[in-house]
XYZ file of C-alpha atoms in Angstrom:
418
model
C -0.105 0.128 0.016
C 1.276 3.652 -0.792
C 0.787 5.999 2.033
C -0.869 9.335 0.925
C 0.304 12.320 2.840
C -2.353 14.394 4.594
C -2.087 18.130 5.295
C -1.905 19.077 9.222
C -3.237 22.198 10.643
C 0.254 23.318 11.124
C 0.780 22.966 7.362
C -2.132 25.338 6.700
C -0.848 27.767 9.284
C 2.494 28.201 7.745
C 0.840 28.322 3.902
C -1.142 31.478 5.393
C 1.951 33.016 6.725
C 3.607 32.464 3.466
C 0.989 34.011 1.420
C 0.890 36.976 3.594
C -2.485 36.315 5.349
C -3.223 36.422 8.754
C -3.976 33.183 10.277
C -7.514 32.433 10.447
C -9.217 30.703 13.286
C -11.233 28.514 10.470
C -12.193 24.813 11.449
C -10.187 22.110 9.628
C -12.826 19.918 8.066
C -12.994 16.562 9.589
C -11.608 13.659 7.291
C -11.369 10.014 7.564
C -7.659 10.300 8.822
C -8.266 12.529 11.812
C -7.146 9.847 14.351
C -3.665 10.103 12.465
C -3.378 13.896 13.457
C -0.631 15.065 15.674
C -1.600 17.372 18.540
C 0.543 19.227 21.138
C -1.016 17.037 23.940
C -0.466 13.527 22.258
C 3.280 14.535 21.477
C 4.036 15.023 24.852
C 3.268 12.003 27.118
C 1.686 12.560 30.491
C 3.099 11.510 33.918
C 1.119 8.323 33.754
C 2.560 7.569 30.656
C 5.673 8.089 31.401
C 5.535 5.716 34.380
C 3.947 2.997 31.952
C 7.281 3.325 29.688
C 9.915 0.623 30.214
C 13.304 1.520 29.539
C 14.038 -1.901 28.195
C 12.361 -2.335 24.483
C 10.420 -5.197 24.223
C 9.867 -7.014 20.735
C 5.950 -8.173 20.829
C 6.877 -10.511 17.801
C 9.194 -12.692 19.352
C 8.651 -11.750 23.334
C 7.129 -15.147 23.924
C 9.598 -17.125 22.085
C 12.718 -15.842 23.041
C 13.037 -14.414 26.560
C 15.787 -11.976 27.845
C 18.730 -13.081 29.913
C 20.493 -11.369 32.680
C 23.845 -10.103 32.618
C 25.061 -12.233 35.877
C 23.920 -15.318 33.678
C 26.037 -14.507 30.750
C 29.031 -13.707 32.456
C 28.446 -17.148 34.605
C 28.039 -18.867 31.210
C 31.342 -17.452 29.835
C 33.347 -18.397 32.913
C 32.097 -21.495 33.006
C 32.998 -22.172 29.482
C 36.483 -20.722 30.100
C 36.900 -22.992 32.949
C 35.835 -26.125 30.955
C 38.394 -24.953 28.135
C 41.209 -24.135 30.241
C 43.240 -27.129 31.107
C 45.278 -25.530 34.088
C 41.946 -25.252 35.907
C 41.745 -28.674 37.168
C 45.247 -29.018 38.507
C 45.107 -25.568 40.492
C 41.950 -26.661 41.970
C 43.370 -30.014 43.082
C 46.676 -28.019 44.183
C 44.404 -25.566 46.357
C 42.364 -27.955 48.022
C 45.531 -29.964 48.862
C 47.124 -26.688 50.463
C 43.594 -26.266 52.184
C 43.771 -29.779 53.881
C 47.587 -29.103 54.804
C 46.501 -25.825 56.357
C 43.561 -27.694 58.355
C 46.122 -30.353 59.454
C 48.329 -27.549 60.829
C 45.496 -25.452 62.271
C 43.924 -28.923 64.356
C 47.682 -29.412 65.235
C 48.209 -25.831 66.534
C 44.780 -26.166 68.578
C 45.949 -29.229 70.047
C 48.973 -27.711 71.183
C 47.193 -24.773 72.491
C 45.000 -26.930 74.613
C 48.123 -28.683 76.010
C 49.668 -25.514 76.803
C 46.613 -24.074 78.714
C 46.415 -27.267 80.709
C 50.174 -27.144 81.704
C 49.832 -23.636 82.179
C 46.758 -23.920 84.863
C 48.756 -26.598 86.231
C 51.721 -24.428 86.702
C 49.588 -21.769 88.217
C 47.728 -24.254 90.800
C 51.569 -25.264 91.754
C 52.662 -21.600 92.210
C 49.801 -20.791 94.286
C 50.406 -24.013 96.565
C 54.230 -22.837 96.663
C 53.028 -19.121 97.796
C 51.122 -20.525 100.413
C 53.701 -22.888 101.498
C 56.328 -20.062 101.484
C 53.968 -17.932 103.607
C 53.580 -20.813 106.191
C 57.081 -21.373 106.144
C 58.082 -17.399 106.478
C 55.562 -17.216 109.577
C 57.252 -20.198 111.075
C 60.990 -19.021 110.291
C 60.063 -15.667 111.542
C 59.015 -16.999 115.054
C 61.820 -19.397 114.813
C 64.416 -16.560 114.163
C 62.924 -14.272 117.214
C 62.635 -17.193 119.385
C 66.309 -18.046 118.816
C 67.631 -14.635 118.967
C 65.973 -13.926 122.083
C 66.982 -17.392 123.823
C 70.603 -16.472 122.521
C 70.982 -13.490 123.939
C 69.369 -14.719 127.097
C 71.652 -17.620 127.462
C 74.649 -15.315 126.644
C 73.562 -13.276 129.823
C 72.925 -16.079 131.776
C 76.244 -17.725 130.856
C 78.307 -14.360 131.879
C 76.373 -13.931 135.230
C 77.070 -16.337 137.801
C 73.897 -16.873 139.713
C 73.526 -17.740 143.354
C 70.236 -19.122 144.468
C 70.698 -17.983 147.755
C 70.646 -14.563 146.826
C 67.110 -14.814 145.666
C 65.862 -17.723 148.105
C 66.165 -18.426 151.791
C 68.388 -21.227 151.867
C 66.553 -22.486 155.096
C 63.383 -22.875 153.076
C 65.195 -24.335 150.001
C 65.377 -28.381 149.942
C 69.175 -27.958 148.745
C 71.295 -25.809 146.937
C 71.485 -28.104 144.198
C 67.829 -28.128 143.760
C 67.387 -24.474 144.111
C 69.807 -23.901 141.124
C 68.096 -26.242 138.979
C 64.965 -24.444 139.843
C 66.871 -21.022 138.810
C 68.125 -22.325 135.381
C 64.372 -23.656 134.246
C 62.884 -20.516 135.579
C 65.649 -17.944 133.459
C 65.142 -20.423 130.465
C 61.189 -20.334 130.417
C 61.353 -16.595 130.961
C 63.373 -15.919 127.797
C 61.419 -18.314 126.109
C 58.056 -16.368 127.307
C 59.444 -13.228 126.393
C 60.017 -14.453 123.057
C 56.608 -15.754 122.476
C 54.898 -12.768 123.989
C 56.654 -10.694 121.480
C 55.650 -12.891 118.570
C 52.122 -13.020 119.618
C 51.570 -9.411 119.712
C 52.917 -9.094 116.416
C 50.437 -11.645 115.420
C 47.497 -9.422 116.789
C 48.924 -6.787 115.282
C 48.785 -8.246 111.787
C 45.517 -9.507 112.342
C 44.111 -5.697 113.497
C 45.637 -4.593 110.255
C 43.756 -6.868 108.049
C 40.730 -5.886 109.871
C 41.371 -2.177 109.550
C 41.405 -2.525 105.611
C 37.323 -3.399 106.215
C 36.434 -0.331 108.213
C 36.318 3.167 107.520
C 38.841 5.953 107.718
C 38.064 6.855 111.620
C 40.133 4.085 112.926
C 43.030 5.158 110.717
C 42.646 8.739 111.937
C 42.485 7.549 115.239
C 45.798 5.649 115.054
C 47.419 8.755 113.239
C 46.376 10.991 116.206
C 48.120 8.346 118.735
C 51.217 8.506 116.745
C 51.619 12.283 116.615
C 53.674 12.593 119.959
C 56.156 10.718 118.144
C 56.200 12.689 114.993
C 55.507 9.863 112.821
C 53.662 10.242 109.304
C 52.745 7.054 107.531
C 51.038 5.865 104.419
C 48.633 3.174 105.135
C 48.492 2.002 101.799
C 51.709 2.295 100.027
C 53.894 1.271 103.490
C 51.880 -1.313 105.519
C 54.582 -2.897 106.953
C 55.365 0.497 108.933
C 51.685 0.601 110.004
C 52.425 -3.406 111.433
C 55.344 -1.878 113.592
C 53.736 1.039 114.897
C 50.742 -0.738 115.715
C 52.596 -3.194 117.635
C 54.313 -0.484 119.745
C 51.075 0.865 120.796
C 49.804 -2.785 121.786
C 52.989 -3.278 123.808
C 52.491 -0.111 125.492
C 48.637 -1.178 126.343
C 49.908 -4.689 127.553
C 52.890 -3.997 129.562
C 51.391 -0.926 131.385
C 51.541 -1.432 135.167
C 53.616 -4.544 134.251
C 55.592 -4.124 137.778
C 52.790 -3.941 139.975
C 51.065 -7.208 141.322
C 48.557 -8.481 138.806
C 48.902 -5.586 136.752
C 46.896 -3.527 139.016
C 48.910 -0.134 139.997
C 47.168 0.246 143.529
C 46.616 -3.851 144.312
C 47.667 -5.149 147.293
C 49.765 -8.303 147.984
C 47.486 -11.361 148.580
C 50.641 -13.329 149.775
C 52.943 -11.542 151.955
C 55.842 -14.006 152.246
C 58.064 -13.343 149.379
C 59.225 -17.102 148.952
C 55.616 -18.390 148.854
C 54.383 -15.733 146.566
C 57.129 -16.719 144.000
C 56.170 -20.348 144.409
C 52.524 -19.431 143.989
C 53.235 -17.442 140.504
C 55.500 -20.106 139.366
C 52.743 -22.365 139.963
C 50.118 -20.610 138.287
C 52.684 -20.398 135.343
C 52.821 -24.295 135.008
C 48.860 -24.166 135.339
C 48.308 -21.684 132.394
C 50.922 -22.526 130.223
C 49.176 -25.276 128.426
C 45.736 -23.622 128.038
C 44.482 -23.653 124.791
C 42.016 -21.531 122.707
C 39.410 -24.174 122.719
C 39.360 -24.893 126.326
C 38.652 -20.903 126.808
C 35.914 -21.169 124.032
C 34.175 -24.095 126.317
C 34.998 -23.153 129.794
C 36.164 -19.308 129.660
C 39.173 -17.788 131.131
C 37.454 -17.427 134.540
C 37.201 -21.300 135.223
C 41.082 -21.274 135.095
C 42.040 -18.118 136.692
C 39.903 -15.377 137.899
C 43.253 -12.989 137.950
C 44.012 -13.942 134.237
C 40.400 -13.296 133.403
C 40.611 -10.077 134.975
C 43.581 -9.034 133.078
C 42.251 -10.161 129.653
C 39.018 -7.983 130.536
C 40.791 -4.692 131.354
C 43.363 -5.081 128.441
C 40.640 -5.679 126.013
C 38.824 -2.369 127.407
C 42.047 -0.419 127.093
C 42.859 -1.389 123.521
C 39.142 -1.020 122.539
C 39.076 2.461 124.065
C 42.414 3.458 122.701
C 41.707 2.519 118.862
C 38.216 3.918 119.409
C 37.049 0.249 118.250
C 33.243 0.287 117.587
C 32.724 -3.126 115.758
C 32.485 -6.656 117.315
C 35.913 -8.413 117.121
C 35.874 -11.492 114.997
C 36.874 -14.906 115.931
C 40.308 -15.006 114.567
C 40.866 -11.519 116.016
C 39.811 -12.849 119.667
C 42.291 -15.709 119.193
C 44.906 -13.639 118.698
C 44.270 -11.233 121.246
C 43.719 -14.216 123.616
C 47.647 -15.532 122.527
C 49.051 -12.332 123.284
C 47.267 -11.748 126.319
C 48.061 -15.148 127.654
C 51.640 -14.974 126.749
C 52.226 -11.432 128.368
C 50.481 -12.704 131.232
C 53.037 -15.786 131.735
C 56.093 -13.276 131.423
C 54.401 -11.343 134.155
C 54.041 -14.533 136.354
C 57.503 -15.665 135.520
C 58.839 -12.186 136.505
C 57.619 -12.418 139.820
C 58.527 -15.815 140.533
C 62.129 -14.496 141.763
C 62.577 -12.059 144.666
C 62.841 -9.493 143.828
C 61.097 -9.768 140.635
C 62.871 -9.202 137.445
C 62.478 -5.761 136.523
C 61.050 -4.204 133.112
C 62.394 -0.971 131.475
C 61.122 1.245 128.791
C 62.499 4.009 126.880
C 60.984 7.259 125.564
C 61.341 9.160 122.273
C 64.377 11.540 121.831
C 66.797 8.946 124.115
C 69.956 8.527 122.596
C 70.438 4.973 121.002
C 72.580 2.667 123.052
C 73.077 -0.687 121.346
C 73.840 -2.415 124.887
C 70.026 -2.128 126.102
C 68.578 -1.225 122.523
C 67.789 -3.320 119.267
C 66.789 -1.225 116.203
C 64.098 -3.181 114.061
C 65.120 -1.282 111.136
C 68.879 -1.401 110.767
C 68.454 -4.019 108.173
C 67.031 -1.563 105.602
C 69.446 1.277 106.713
C 72.877 -0.363 107.061
C 74.544 2.589 105.813
C 72.916 4.859 108.480
C 73.679 5.465 111.918
C 70.762 5.503 114.524
C 70.869 8.247 116.505
C 67.845 8.827 118.824
C 64.901 6.608 119.566
C 61.620 7.316 117.368
C 59.531 4.977 118.981
C 60.105 1.907 121.298
C 58.168 -1.226 119.628
C 58.729 -3.771 122.812
C 60.043 -3.077 126.363
C 63.189 -4.865 127.784
C 63.912 -6.542 130.924
C 66.753 -6.749 133.353
C 67.832 -10.439 134.165
C 70.030 -10.008 137.138
C 73.307 -8.178 136.220
C 72.438 -8.394 132.473
C 69.371 -7.342 130.126
C 67.057 -8.558 127.416
C 67.172 -5.654 124.736
C 64.115 -3.665 124.274
C 63.039 -3.323 120.285
C 62.987 0.399 119.257
C 62.747 2.677 115.934
C 65.249 4.652 115.445
C 66.004 8.092 113.540
C 69.252 8.244 111.605
C 72.065 10.347 110.573
C 74.030 10.218 107.653
């Protein structure tokens, strides 16, 4: 068929302009081909038409026969064809899989070794913990043994250099014999030196127990300890140097325990119950023998008053003094009470033995600013400051005793000079 061109309204409009005539608003006669005329609205698609327009052209004749393939599918097909055609792909795949298997074996081997190493590490940590516990227990025992041996050695040296005469302290008429009196005197001095060592060690144990309890309390007790140490010009750091706190607290405890040591029964205005000095010495030594084996379990079951009223009163007074001194407002736990009982018992035993001879073995104390004398004093900080010379006493930690013509040295902390 041959298509015939049909004039449009624009064609007539341009023809009138070329002929010099004004464009008329005449109506264009309708023809059979009006549906093929182009109007402005039909040339410009609306928004609804734009939404209907598809970017991908669709072939209506062949859309049902040949569906369009996606680009990813085309690339996948090309790669698969290249893989099939490449003669090196199979060998590379096999080598890669072999390497992966080797890596898996190495990883499994390393994992097994890691598990074994962790197990050995845990065993080593447990063993180290057991060793630390054993070392701590051994250190306590060695510390106790060292103090005991040091005090016993110094006491025995004193005793060996000082020839003792029983008749000087005992009435020969009341003594069974000179030999028996000398033997009793030797046993008493040995027990006295041993009791001093045990008393000092037990007070140190009490000081450690109190230090552990102070960590769980508020700062008021620390402030109180600082106030008690102000007269000695002592400034300590409770967090940086807990060992210094241990020594100073031990000094405060010893000052409380040994107060009125010279008086009978630790009572400053107390009266003598037995006026005969020999009988009084024998009664004190018998009380020492009775209380020496007293244990904490027996005290829990029967109480201290069951064994000795004087010792029970001593424990009550010293407990009240220490609580008031530290302004302690909490109940004492059982381990702390046990440590207090050990310290009070050993100090009381030292008092009984000191009063088992006539005249009794005197105690001596030193105050701050006193010139250091190595004959009567032992510096507890000498090991740390070997290059410094102790000048004056800073604070007395434990008192000393005169044993006939010699002494058991008191323990002090000194101030030093270069």
